[in-house]
JSON list of C-alpha atoms in Angstrom, two decimals:
[
{"chain": "A", "resi": 1, "resn": "MET", "atom": "CA", "xyz": [-31.85, -8.96, -1.22]},
{"chain": "A", "resi": 2, "resn": "VAL", "atom": "CA", "xyz": [-28.05, -9.35, -1.12]},
{"chain": "A", "resi": 3, "resn": "GLU", "atom": "CA", "xyz": [-26.38, -7.90, 1.97]},
{"chain": "A", "resi": 4, "resn": "THR", "atom": "CA", "xyz": [-24.34, -4.71, 1.45]},
{"chain": "A", "resi": 5, "resn": "LYS", "atom": "CA", "xyz": [-21.34, -6.43, 3.02]},
{"chain": "A", "resi": 6, "resn": "LYS", "atom": "CA", "xyz": [-21.45, -9.18, 0.40]},
{"chain": "A", "resi": 7, "resn": "MET", "atom": "CA", "xyz": [-21.92, -6.68, -2.42]},
{"chain": "A", "resi": 8, "resn": "ASN", "atom": "CA", "xyz": [-18.83, -4.79, -1.24]},
{"chain": "A", "resi": 9, "resn": "SER", "atom": "CA", "xyz": [-16.90, -8.06, -1.37]},
{"chain": "A", "resi": 10, "resn": "VAL", "atom": "CA", "xyz": [-17.99, -8.66, -4.98]},
{"chain": "A", "resi": 11, "resn": "THR", "atom": "CA", "xyz": [-17.02, -5.09, -5.94]},
{"chain": "A", "resi": 12, "resn": "VAL", "atom": "CA", "xyz": [-13.56, -5.45, -4.41]},
{"chain": "A", "resi": 13, "resn": "ARG", "atom": "CA", "xyz": [-13.02, -8.76, -6.20]},
{"chain": "A", "resi": 14, "resn": "CYS", "atom": "CA", "xyz": [-14.11, -7.25, -9.53]},
{"chain": "A", "resi": 15, "resn": "ASP", "atom": "CA", "xyz": [-11.62, -4.40, -9.07]},
{"chain": "A", "resi": 16, "resn": "GLU", "atom": "CA", "xyz": [-8.86, -6.92, -8.32]},
{"chain": "A", "resi": 17, "resn": "ILE", "atom": "CA", "xyz": [-9.72, -8.92, -11.45]},
{"chain": "A", "resi": 18, "resn": "ALA", "atom": "CA", "xyz": [-9.65, -5.77, -13.60]},
{"chain": "A", "resi": 19, "resn": "ASP", "atom": "CA", "xyz": [-6.21, -4.82, -12.22]},
{"chain": "A", "resi": 20, "resn": "LEU", "atom": "CA", "xyz": [-4.84, -8.31, -12.84]},
{"chain": "A", "resi": 21, "resn": "ILE", "atom": "CA", "xyz": [-6.13, -8.29, -16.43]},
{"chain": "A", "resi": 22, "resn": "ALA", "atom": "CA", "xyz": [-4.60, -4.85, -16.99]},
{"chain": "A", "resi": 23, "resn": "ASP", "atom": "CA", "xyz": [-1.13, -5.93, -15.81]},
{"chain": "A", "resi": 24, "resn": "GLY", "atom": "CA", "xyz": [-1.25, -9.20, -17.74]},
{"chain": "A", "resi": 25, "resn": "THR", "atom": "CA", "xyz": [-1.48, -11.53, -14.75]},
{"chain": "A", "resi": 26, "resn": "LEU", "atom": "CA", "xyz": [-4.87, -12.84, -15.90]},
{"chain": "A", "resi": 27, "resn": "ASP", "atom": "CA", "xyz": [-6.04, -13.57, -19.45]},
{"chain": "A", "resi": 28, "resn": "ALA", "atom": "CA", "xyz": [-9.08, -11.50, -20.43]},
{"chain": "A", "resi": 29, "resn": "LYS", "atom": "CA", "xyz": [-10.65, -14.26, -22.57]},
{"chain": "A", "resi": 30, "resn": "SER", "atom": "CA", "xyz": [-10.24, -16.84, -19.82]},
{"chain": "A", "resi": 31, "resn": "VAL", "atom": "CA", "xyz": [-11.79, -14.52, -17.24]},
{"chain": "A", "resi": 32, "resn": "SER", "atom": "CA", "xyz": [-14.72, -13.74, -19.55]},
{"chain": "A", "resi": 33, "resn": "LYS", "atom": "CA", "xyz": [-15.30, -17.45, -20.14]},
{"chain": "A", "resi": 34, "resn": "GLN", "atom": "CA", "xyz": [-15.30, -18.24, -16.42]},
{"chain": "A", "resi": 35, "resn": "LEU", "atom": "CA", "xyz": [-17.60, -15.34, -15.62]},
{"chain": "A", "resi": 36, "resn": "GLN", "atom": "CA", "xyz": [-20.04, -16.62, -18.21]},
{"chain": "A", "resi": 37, "resn": "GLN", "atom": "CA", "xyz": [-19.77, -20.04, -16.57]},
{"chain": "A", "resi": 38, "resn": "ILE", "atom": "CA", "xyz": [-20.83, -18.51, -13.26]},
{"chain": "A", "resi": 39, "resn": "ILE", "atom": "CA", "xyz": [-23.81, -16.83, -14.92]},
{"chain": "A", "resi": 40, "resn": "ASP", "atom": "CA", "xyz": [-24.85, -19.99, -16.75]},
{"chain": "A", "resi": 41, "resn": "THR", "atom": "CA", "xyz": [-24.36, -22.36, -13.81]},
{"chain": "A", "resi": 42, "resn": "SER", "atom": "CA", "xyz": [-26.52, -21.59, -10.81]},
{"chain": "A", "resi": 43, "resn": "ASP", "atom": "CA", "xyz": [-24.74, -24.18, -8.66]},
{"chain": "A", "resi": 44, "resn": "ALA", "atom": "CA", "xyz": [-21.21, -23.21, -9.70]},
{"chain": "A", "resi": 45, "resn": "ASP", "atom": "CA", "xyz": [-18.60, -24.37, -7.21]},
{"chain": "A", "resi": 46, "resn": "GLU", "atom": "CA", "xyz": [-17.22, -21.12, -5.82]},
{"chain": "A", "resi": 47, "resn": "SER", "atom": "CA", "xyz": [-14.17, -22.86, -4.40]},
{"chain": "A", "resi": 48, "resn": "SER", "atom": "CA", "xyz": [-13.10, -23.98, -7.89]},
{"chain": "A", "resi": 49, "resn": "ILE", "atom": "CA", "xyz": [-13.40, -20.51, -9.46]},
{"chain": "A", "resi": 50, "resn": "ASP", "atom": "CA", "xyz": [-10.93, -18.07, -7.93]},
{"chain": "A", "resi": 51, "resn": "LEU", "atom": "CA", "xyz": [-10.44, -15.52, -10.68]},
{"chain": "A", "resi": 52, "resn": "ALA", "atom": "CA", "xyz": [-8.59, -12.95, -8.62]},
{"chain": "A", "resi": 53, "resn": "LYS", "atom": "CA", "xyz": [-5.94, -15.33, -7.32]},
{"chain": "A", "resi": 54, "resn": "PRO", "atom": "CA", "xyz": [-2.79, -15.03, -9.46]},
{"chain": "A", "resi": 55, "resn": "THR", "atom": "CA", "xyz": [-0.84, -18.19, -10.17]},
{"chain": "A", "resi": 56, "resn": "ALA", "atom": "CA", "xyz": [2.51, -16.49, -9.60]},
{"chain": "A", "resi": 57, "resn": "LEU", "atom": "CA", "xyz": [3.84, -14.18, -6.90]},
{"chain": "A", "resi": 58, "resn": "VAL", "atom": "CA", "xyz": [2.55, -10.64, -7.31]},
{"chain": "A", "resi": 59, "resn": "ASN", "atom": "CA", "xyz": [5.15, -8.06, -8.37]},
{"chain": "A", "resi": 60, "resn": "PRO", "atom": "CA", "xyz": [3.61, -4.78, -7.22]},
{"chain": "A", "resi": 61, "resn": "TRP", "atom": "CA", "xyz": [6.44, -2.39, -8.11]},
{"chain": "A", "resi": 62, "resn": "ARG", "atom": "CA", "xyz": [5.91, 0.01, -11.02]},
{"chain": "A", "resi": 63, "resn": "SER", "atom": "CA", "xyz": [8.35, 1.84, -13.24]},
{"chain": "A", "resi": 64, "resn": "ALA", "atom": "CA", "xyz": [9.19, 5.52, -12.82]},
{"chain": "A", "resi": 65, "resn": "GLN", "atom": "CA", "xyz": [7.15, 6.45, -15.91]},
{"chain": "A", "resi": 66, "resn": "GLU", "atom": "CA", "xyz": [4.14, 4.48, -14.66]},
{"chain": "A", "resi": 67, "resn": "GLN", "atom": "CA", "xyz": [4.38, 6.30, -11.33]},
{"chain": "A", "resi": 68, "resn": "ILE", "atom": "CA", "xyz": [4.56, 9.69, -13.03]},
{"chain": "A", "resi": 69, "resn": "GLU", "atom": "CA", "xyz": [1.47, 8.89, -15.11]},
{"chain": "A", "resi": 70, "resn": "ARG", "atom": "CA", "xyz": [-0.41, 7.69, -12.07]},
{"chain": "A", "resi": 71, "resn": "ALA", "atom": "CA", "xyz": [0.57, 10.71, -9.97]},
{"chain": "A", "resi": 72, "resn": "SER", "atom": "CA", "xyz": [-0.48, 13.09, -12.74]},
{"chain": "A", "resi": 73, "resn": "LYS", "atom": "CA", "xyz": [-4.01, 11.71, -12.59]},
{"chain": "A", "resi": 74, "resn": "ILE", "atom": "CA", "xyz": [-4.34, 12.17, -8.85]},
{"chain": "A", "resi": 75, "resn": "TRP", "atom": "CA", "xyz": [-2.43, 15.26, -7.71]},
{"chain": "A", "resi": 76, "resn": "LYS", "atom": "CA", "xyz": [-2.35, 18.80, -9.08]},
{"chain": "A", "resi": 77, "resn": "TYR", "atom": "CA", "xyz": [1.21, 19.96, -8.40]},
{"chain": "A", "resi": 78, "resn": "ASP", "atom": "CA", "xyz": [3.04, 22.62, -10.38]},
{"chain": "A", "resi": 79, "resn": "TYR", "atom": "CA", "xyz": [5.63, 20.06, -11.40]},
{"chain": "A", "resi": 80, "resn": "ILE", "atom": "CA", "xyz": [6.74, 16.48, -10.92]},
{"chain": "A", "resi": 81, "resn": "PRO", "atom": "CA", "xyz": [10.52, 16.06, -10.76]},
{"chain": "A", "resi": 82, "resn": "GLN", "atom": "CA", "xyz": [12.25, 13.85, -13.29]},
{"chain": "A", "resi": 83, "resn": "PRO", "atom": "CA", "xyz": [13.31, 10.48, -11.90]},
{"chain": "A", "resi": 84, "resn": "PRO", "atom": "CA", "xyz": [17.01, 9.96, -11.21]},
{"chain": "A", "resi": 85, "resn": "ASP", "atom": "CA", "xyz": [18.74, 8.16, -14.07]},
{"chain": "A", "resi": 86, "resn": "ASP", "atom": "CA", "xyz": [21.40, 6.69, -11.81]},
{"chain": "A", "resi": 87, "resn": "PHE", "atom": "CA", "xyz": [19.22, 4.91, -9.23]},
{"chain": "A", "resi": 88, "resn": "ILE", "atom": "CA", "xyz": [20.96, 1.81, -7.91]},
{"chain": "A", "resi": 89, "resn": "PRO", "atom": "CA", "xyz": [19.15, -0.14, -5.15]},
{"chain": "A", "resi": 90, "resn": "ARG", "atom": "CA", "xyz": [21.22, -0.45, -1.99]},
{"chain": "A", "resi": 91, "resn": "THR", "atom": "CA", "xyz": [19.37, -3.56, -0.88]},
{"chain": "A", "resi": 92, "resn": "GLU", "atom": "CA", "xyz": [17.59, -6.40, -2.69]},
{"chain": "A", "resi": 93, "resn": "SER", "atom": "CA", "xyz": [14.21, -4.95, -1.72]},
{"chain": "A", "resi": 94, "resn": "GLU", "atom": "CA", "xyz": [14.76, -1.21, -2.32]},
{"chain": "A", "resi": 95, "resn": "VAL", "atom": "CA", "xyz": [12.65, 0.28, -5.13]},
{"chain": "A", "resi": 96, "resn": "LEU", "atom": "CA", "xyz": [12.20, 3.70, -6.69]},
{"chain": "A", "resi": 97, "resn": "LEU", "atom": "CA", "xyz": [9.23, 5.65, -5.28]},
{"chain": "A", "resi": 98, "resn": "LEU", "atom": "CA", "xyz": [7.71, 8.96, -6.36]},
{"chain": "A", "resi": 99, "resn": "HIS", "atom": "CA", "xyz": [6.48, 10.47, -3.09]},
{"chain": "A", "resi": 100, "resn": "MET", "atom": "CA", "xyz": [3.59, 12.89, -3.45]},
{"chain": "A", "resi": 101, "resn": "PRO", "atom": "CA", "xyz": [3.02, 14.46, -0.01]},
{"chain": "A", "resi": 102, "resn": "THR", "atom": "CA", "xyz": [-0.45, 14.00, 1.40]},
{"chain": "A", "resi": 103, "resn": "THR", "atom": "CA", "xyz": [-2.20, 13.54, 4.75]},
{"chain": "A", "resi": 104, "resn": "LEU", "atom": "CA", "xyz": [-3.88, 10.45, 6.12]},
{"chain": "A", "resi": 105, "resn": "MET", "atom": "CA", "xyz": [-7.27, 12.10, 5.74]},
{"chain": "A", "resi": 106, "resn": "LYS", "atom": "CA", "xyz": [-6.61, 13.09, 2.13]},
{"chain": "A", "resi": 107, "resn": "PHE", "atom": "CA", "xyz": [-5.28, 9.62, 1.44]},
{"chain": "A", "resi": 108, "resn": "ARG", "atom": "CA", "xyz": [-8.47, 8.12, 2.82]},
{"chain": "A", "resi": 109, "resn": "ASP", "atom": "CA", "xyz": [-10.40, 10.06, 0.16]},
{"chain": "A", "resi": 110, "resn": "ILE", "atom": "CA", "xyz": [-7.95, 9.17, -2.62]},
{"chain": "A", "resi": 111, "resn": "ALA", "atom": "CA", "xyz": [-8.07, 5.49, -1.69]},
{"chain": "A", "resi": 112, "resn": "ARG", "atom": "CA", "xyz": [-11.73, 5.24, -2.64]},
{"chain": "A", "resi": 113, "resn": "ASN", "atom": "CA", "xyz": [-10.95, 5.97, -6.29]},
{"chain": "A", "resi": 114, "resn": "PHE", "atom": "CA", "xyz": [-7.33, 5.11, -7.01]},
{"chain": "A", "resi": 115, "resn": "VAL", "atom": "CA", "xyz": [-6.32, 2.01, -5.06]},
{"chain": "A", "resi": 116, "resn": "ASN", "atom": "CA", "xyz": [-7.78, -1.49, -5.05]},
{"chain": "A", "resi": 117, "resn": "PHE", "atom": "CA", "xyz": [-9.29, -1.32, -1.60]},
{"chain": "A", "resi": 118, "resn": "GLY", "atom": "CA", "xyz": [-12.29, 0.77, -0.69]},
{"chain": "A", "resi": 119, "resn": "ASN", "atom": "CA", "xyz": [-11.19, 2.72, 2.36]},
{"chain": "A", "resi": 120, "resn": "ILE", "atom": "CA", "xyz": [-8.82, 2.90, 5.28]},
{"chain": "A", "resi": 121, "resn": "ASN", "atom": "CA", "xyz": [-9.49, 3.08, 9.01]},
{"chain": "A", "resi": 122, "resn": "VAL", "atom": "CA", "xyz": [-7.54, 5.91, 10.63]},
{"chain": "A", "resi": 123, "resn": "LEU", "atom": "CA", "xyz": [-6.74, 6.35, 14.32]},
{"chain": "A", "resi": 124, "resn": "GLU", "atom": "CA", "xyz": [-6.73, 9.94, 15.56]},
{"chain": "A", "resi": 125, "resn": "PRO", "atom": "CA", "xyz": [-4.92, 11.98, 16.61]},
{"chain": "A", "resi": 126, "resn": "ILE", "atom": "CA", "xyz": [-1.78, 11.02, 14.70]},
{"chain": "A", "resi": 127, "resn": "TYR", "atom": "CA", "xyz": [1.42, 13.05, 14.84]},
{"chain": "A", "resi": 128, "resn": "THR", "atom": "CA", "xyz": [4.63, 12.91, 12.84]},
{"chain": "A", "resi": 129, "resn": "ASN", "atom": "CA", "xyz": [7.62, 11.63, 14.76]},
{"chain": "A", "resi": 130, "resn": "PRO", "atom": "CA", "xyz": [9.66, 14.76, 15.71]},
{"chain": "A", "resi": 131, "resn": "TYR", "atom": "CA", "xyz": [12.80, 13.21, 14.18]},
{"chain": "A", "resi": 132, "resn": "LYS", "atom": "CA", "xyz": [11.07, 12.58, 10.87]},
{"chain": "A", "resi": 133, "resn": "GLU", "atom": "CA", "xyz": [11.92, 14.68, 7.82]},
{"chain": "A", "resi": 134, "resn": "VAL", "atom": "CA", "xyz": [8.68, 15.95, 6.29]},
{"chain": "A", "resi": 135, "resn": "HIS", "atom": "CA", "xyz": [8.52, 16.68, 2.56]},
{"chain": "A", "resi": 136, "resn": "THR", "atom": "CA", "xyz": [6.18, 19.34, 1.22]},
{"chain": "A", "resi": 137, "resn": "ARG", "atom": "CA", "xyz": [7.00, 18.87, -2.47]},
{"chain": "A", "resi": 138, "resn": "PRO", "atom": "CA", "xyz": [7.10, 15.79, -4.71]},
{"chain": "A", "resi": 139, "resn": "VAL", "atom": "CA", "xyz": [10.38, 13.91, -4.38]},
{"chain": "A", "resi": 140, "resn": "TRP", "atom": "CA", "xyz": [11.94, 10.70, -5.63]},
{"chain": "A", "resi": 141, "resn": "LEU", "atom": "CA", "xyz": [12.92, 8.26, -2.91]},
{"chain": "A", "resi": 142, "resn": "GLY", "atom": "CA", "xyz": [14.60, 4.94, -2.49]},
{"chain": "A", "resi": 143, "resn": "PHE", "atom": "CA", "xyz": [11.94, 2.94, -0.66]},
{"chain": "A", "resi": 144, "resn": "ASP", "atom": "CA", "xyz": [12.84, -0.28, 1.15]},
{"chain": "A", "resi": 145, "resn": "PRO", "atom": "CA", "xyz": [9.61, -2.05, 2.25]},
{"chain": "A", "resi": 146, "resn": "LYS", "atom": "CA", "xyz": [11.42, -4.99, 3.86]},
{"chain": "A", "resi": 147, "resn": "TYR", "atom": "CA", "xyz": [13.97, -3.12, 5.94]},
{"chain": "A", "resi": 148, "resn": "GLY", "atom": "CA", "xyz": [14.07, -3.90, 9.65]},
{"chain": "A", "resi": 149, "resn": "VAL", "atom": "CA", "xyz": [12.21, -7.20, 9.68]},
{"chain": "A", "resi": 150, "resn": "GLY", "atom": "CA", "xyz": [12.11, -8.49, 13.25]},
{"chain": "A", "resi": 151, "resn": "LYS", "atom": "CA", "xyz": [13.52, -5.28, 14.77]},
{"chain": "A", "resi": 152, "resn": "MET", "atom": "CA", "xyz": [11.91, -3.17, 17.48]},
{"chain": "A", "resi": 153, "resn": "PRO", "atom": "CA", "xyz": [10.53, 0.22, 16.35]},
{"chain": "A", "resi": 154, "resn": "LEU", "atom": "CA", "xyz": [12.23, 1.66, 19.43]},
{"chain": "A", "resi": 155, "resn": "SER", "atom": "CA", "xyz": [15.61, 0.98, 17.80]},
{"chain": "A", "resi": 156, "resn": "THR", "atom": "CA", "xyz": [14.74, 3.28, 14.87]},
{"chain": "A", "resi": 157, "resn": "SER", "atom": "CA", "xyz": [12.52, 5.85, 16.62]},
{"chain": "A", "resi": 158, "resn": "GLU", "atom": "CA", "xyz": [15.12, 8.62, 16.13]},
{"chain": "A", "resi": 159, "resn": "ASP", "atom": "CA", "xyz": [15.88, 7.73, 12.51]},
{"chain": "A", "resi": 160, "resn": "SER", "atom": "CA", "xyz": [14.60, 10.41, 10.11]},
{"chain": "A", "resi": 161, "resn": "ARG", "atom": "CA", "xyz": [14.58, 7.83, 7.33]},
{"chain": "A", "resi": 162, "resn": "THR", "atom": "CA", "xyz": [11.77, 5.76, 8.81]},
{"chain": "A", "resi": 163, "resn": "VAL", "atom": "CA", "xyz": [8.59, 5.80, 6.78]},
{"chain": "A", "resi": 164, "resn": "GLY", "atom": "CA", "xyz": [5.69, 8.08, 7.68]},
{"chain": "A", "resi": 165, "resn": "PRO", "atom": "CA", "xyz": [3.56, 9.96, 5.10]},
{"chain": "A", "resi": 166, "resn": "GLU", "atom": "CA", "xyz": [5.55, 8.15, 2.40]},
{"chain": "A", "resi": 167, "resn": "ILE", "atom": "CA", "xyz": [3.54, 5.01, 3.15]},
{"chain": "A", "resi": 168, "resn": "MET", "atom": "CA", "xyz": [0.52, 6.60, 1.48]},
{"chain": "A", "resi": 169, "resn": "SER", "atom": "CA", "xyz": [2.50, 7.32, -1.67]},
{"chain": "A", "resi": 170, "resn": "ALA", "atom": "CA", "xyz": [3.69, 3.71, -1.71]},
{"chain": "A", "resi": 171, "resn": "LEU", "atom": "CA", "xyz": [0.16, 2.34, -1.37]},
{"chain": "A", "resi": 172, "resn": "ILE", "atom": "CA", "xyz": [-1.13, 4.61, -4.13]},
{"chain": "A", "resi": 173, "resn": "GLN", "atom": "CA", "xyz": [1.77, 4.08, -6.52]},
{"chain": "A", "resi": 174, "resn": "PHE", "atom": "CA", "xyz": [1.85, 0.33, -5.81]},
{"chain": "A", "resi": 175, "resn": "PRO", "atom": "CA", "xyz": [-1.80, -0.66, -5.28]},
{"chain": "A", "resi": 176, "resn": "ASP", "atom": "CA", "xyz": [-0.95, -4.39, -5.56]},
{"chain": "A", "resi": 177, "resn": "TRP", "atom": "CA", "xyz": [1.47, -4.17, -2.62]},
{"chain": "A", "resi": 178, "resn": "PRO", "atom": "CA", "xyz": [-1.15, -5.37, -0.07]},
{"chain": "A", "resi": 179, "resn": "LYS", "atom": "CA", "xyz": [-1.61, -8.54, -2.12]},
{"chain": "A", "resi": 180, "resn": "THR", "atom": "CA", "xyz": [1.98, -9.50, -1.36]},
{"chain": "A", "resi": 181, "resn": "TRP", "atom": "CA", "xyz": [1.16, -9.52, 2.35]},
{"chain": "A", "resi": 182, "resn": "LEU", "atom": "CA", "xyz": [-0.96, -12.58, 1.58]},
{"chain": "A", "resi": 183, "resn": "GLN", "atom": "CA", "xyz": [2.16, -14.18, 0.10]},
{"chain": "A", "resi": 184, "resn": "SER", "atom": "CA", "xyz": [4.29, -13.83, 3.25]},
{"chain": "A", "resi": 185, "resn": "ALA", "atom": "CA", "xyz": [5.74, -10.37, 2.51]},
{"chain": "A", "resi": 186, "resn": "PRO", "atom": "CA", "xyz": [6.11, -8.36, 5.75]},
{"chain": "A", "resi": 187, "resn": "MET", "atom": "CA", "xyz": [3.53, -5.71, 6.58]},
{"chain": "A", "resi": 188, "resn": "PRO", "atom": "CA", "xyz": [4.81, -2.18, 7.32]},
{"chain": "A", "resi": 189, "resn": "VAL", "atom": "CA", "xyz": [5.23, -0.60, 10.73]},
{"chain": "A", "resi": 190, "resn": "ILE", "atom": "CA", "xyz": [4.91, 3.16, 10.20]},
{"chain": "A", "resi": 191, "resn": "SER", "atom": "CA", "xyz": [7.40, 4.28, 12.80]},
{"chain": "A", "resi": 192, "resn": "GLY", "atom": "CA", "xyz": [7.59, 7.76, 11.28]},
{"chain": "A", "resi": 193, "resn": "TYR", "atom": "CA", "xyz": [4.19, 8.38, 12.85]},
{"chain": "A", "resi": 194, "resn": "GLN", "atom": "CA", "xyz": [3.18, 8.25, 16.48]},
{"chain": "A", "resi": 195, "resn": "LEU", "atom": "CA", "xyz": [-0.21, 7.94, 18.10]},
{"chain": "A", "resi": 196, "resn": "GLY", "atom": "CA", "xyz": [-1.02, 10.79, 20.46]},
{"chain": "A", "resi": 197, "resn": "ASP", "atom": "CA", "xyz": [0.91, 13.95, 21.31]},
{"chain": "A", "resi": 198, "resn": "GLY", "atom": "CA", "xyz": [4.15, 12.90, 23.00]},
{"chain": "A", "resi": 199, "resn": "ASN", "atom": "CA", "xyz": [3.17, 9.23, 22.94]},
{"chain": "A", "resi": 200, "resn": "ASN", "atom": "CA", "xyz": [5.85, 7.24, 21.15]},
{"chain": "A", "resi": 201, "resn": "ASN", "atom": "CA", "xyz": [3.63, 4.35, 20.11]},
{"chain": "A", "resi": 202, "resn": "PRO", "atom": "CA", "xyz": [4.03, 3.97, 16.35]},
{"chain": "A", "resi": 203, "resn": "ILE", "atom": "CA", "xyz": [1.18, 2.62, 14.29]},
{"chain": "A", "resi": 204, "resn": "THR", "atom": "CA", "xyz": [1.08, -0.04, 11.63]},
{"chain": "A", "resi": 205, "resn": "LEU", "atom": "CA", "xyz": [-1.07, -0.71, 8.61]},
{"chain": "A", "resi": 206, "resn": "CYS", "atom": "CA", "xyz": [-2.53, -3.97, 9.81]},
{"chain": "A", "resi": 207, "resn": "PHE", "atom": "CA", "xyz": [-3.74, -6.07, 6.89]},
{"chain": "A", "resi": 208, "resn": "ASP", "atom": "CA", "xyz": [-6.49, -8.55, 7.67]},
{"chain": "A", "resi": 209, "resn": "ARG", "atom": "CA", "xyz": [-7.47, -10.89, 4.83]},
{"chain": "A", "resi": 210, "resn": "GLN", "atom": "CA", "xyz": [-11.07, -11.39, 5.93]},
{"chain": "A", "resi": 211, "resn": "THR", "atom": "CA", "xyz": [-11.68, -7.66, 6.40]},
{"chain": "A", "resi": 212, "resn": "PHE", "atom": "CA", "xyz": [-10.10, -6.88, 3.04]},
{"chain": "A", "resi": 213, "resn": "VAL", "atom": "CA", "xyz": [-12.10, -9.50, 1.13]},
{"chain": "A", "resi": 214, "resn": "GLU", "atom": "CA", "xyz": [-15.39, -8.62, 2.81]},
{"chain": "A", "resi": 215, "resn": "THR", "atom": "CA", "xyz": [-15.16, -4.83, 2.94]},
{"chain": "A", "resi": 216, "resn": "GLY", "atom": "CA", "xyz": [-12.04, -3.70, 1.06]},
{"chain": "A", "resi": 217, "resn": "TRP", "atom": "CA", "xyz": [-10.73, -1.93, 4.17]},
{"chain": "A", "resi": 218, "resn": "ILE", "atom": "CA", "xyz": [-7.18, -1.84, 5.53]},
{"chain": "A", "resi": 219, "resn": "ASN", "atom": "CA", "xyz": [-6.93, -1.07, 9.21]},
{"chain": "A", "resi": 220, "resn": "ILE", "atom": "CA", "xyz": [-4.36, 1.08, 11.01]},
{"chain": "A", "resi": 221, "resn": "GLU", "atom": "CA", "xyz": [-3.68, -0.27, 14.49]},
{"chain": "A", "resi": 222, "resn": "VAL", "atom": "CA", "xyz": [-1.28, 0.37, 17.36]},
{"chain": "A", "resi": 223, "resn": "TYR", "atom": "CA", "xyz": [2.04, -1.49, 17.23]},
{"chain": "A", "resi": 224, "resn": "PRO", "atom": "CA", "xyz": [4.02, -1.49, 20.53]},
{"chain": "A", "resi": 225, "resn": "MET", "atom": "CA", "xyz": [7.47, 0.12, 20.52]},
{"chain": "A", "resi": 226, "resn": "ASP", "atom": "CA", "xyz": [9.08, -2.92, 22.15]},
{"chain": "A", "resi": 227, "resn": "MET", "atom": "CA", "xyz": [7.45, -5.55, 19.94]},
{"chain": "A", "resi": 228, "resn": "THR", "atom": "CA", "xyz": [9.28, -7.55, 17.27]},
{"chain": "A", "resi": 229, "resn": "SER", "atom": "CA", "xyz": [7.87, -9.84, 14.62]},
{"chain": "A", "resi": 230, "resn": "GLU", "atom": "CA", "xyz": [9.13, -11.54, 11.47]},
{"chain": "A", "resi": 231, "resn": "ASN", "atom": "CA", "xyz": [5.76, -10.64, 9.92]},
{"chain": "A", "resi": 232, "resn": "TYR", "atom": "CA", "xyz": [6.46, -6.90, 10.12]},
{"chain": "A", "resi": 233, "resn": "ALA", "atom": "CA", "xyz": [9.14, -4.60, 8.72]},
{"chain": "A", "resi": 234, "resn": "LEU", "atom": "CA", "xyz": [10.19, -1.03, 9.47]},
{"chain": "A", "resi": 235, "resn": "PRO", "atom": "CA", "xyz": [10.30, 0.47, 5.94]},
{"chain": "A", "resi": 236, "resn": "ARG", "atom": "CA", "xyz": [12.96, 3.09, 5.36]},
{"chain": "A", "resi": 237, "resn": "ILE", "atom": "CA", "xyz": [13.44, 5.76, 2.71]},
{"chain": "A", "resi": 238, "resn": "ARG", "atom": "CA", "xyz": [16.32, 7.83, 1.35]},
{"chain": "A", "resi": 239, "resn": "VAL", "atom": "CA", "xyz": [16.03, 11.04, -0.65]},
{"chain": "A", "resi": 240, "resn": "LEU", "atom": "CA", "xyz": [17.36, 10.84, -4.21]},
{"chain": "A", "resi": 241, "resn": "ASN", "atom": "CA", "xyz": [16.70, 14.38, -5.52]}
]
């Protein structure tokens, strides 16, 4: 009997393969041929068959229309605002993001069905940074996932533009974003949140390759206020409409 842990790994990999076929990164005929090879060859060399590993860098960012279509399938809002037609990135890494407000707990449920990892570990209690602007309606944002690389969260703790609930929208709208963390892209420190009432420790989505491959989980862990790392960024947003 195959262990549940291993079955979860296979399921996650299958979901990744389907996503890569859908966005054109992998060729459907080639994948089908290699899958048949695995079925036909009992001693297939697993190390030589890595279907879910793209040959080029992953580009996770989706167009405004793709985001609207995705959001329409997940949320039931009265309206979704039209994207700005004059969006000009202010940095090389800023992208357009449709933010659909949600909570960590709601996101945990959504993640099971609409993103390419199975679940998310959540630390409780989590509070919004008192300086953070909280949106209650859908809004278009400029989202910079690579802002603040190597900076201390303490230096931006009073900046209302730091990312908080918007991180969930980014992960849902851009489900391939975690794959870029395997390709040296910085992981996000969510300095718009804090752990504990009055405790200024922000938290980070801590991506662990082994955990992701084996279980499909992304962990949220404590990130010290006075810590800096070139492997982490302090994503920032700006309201566009």
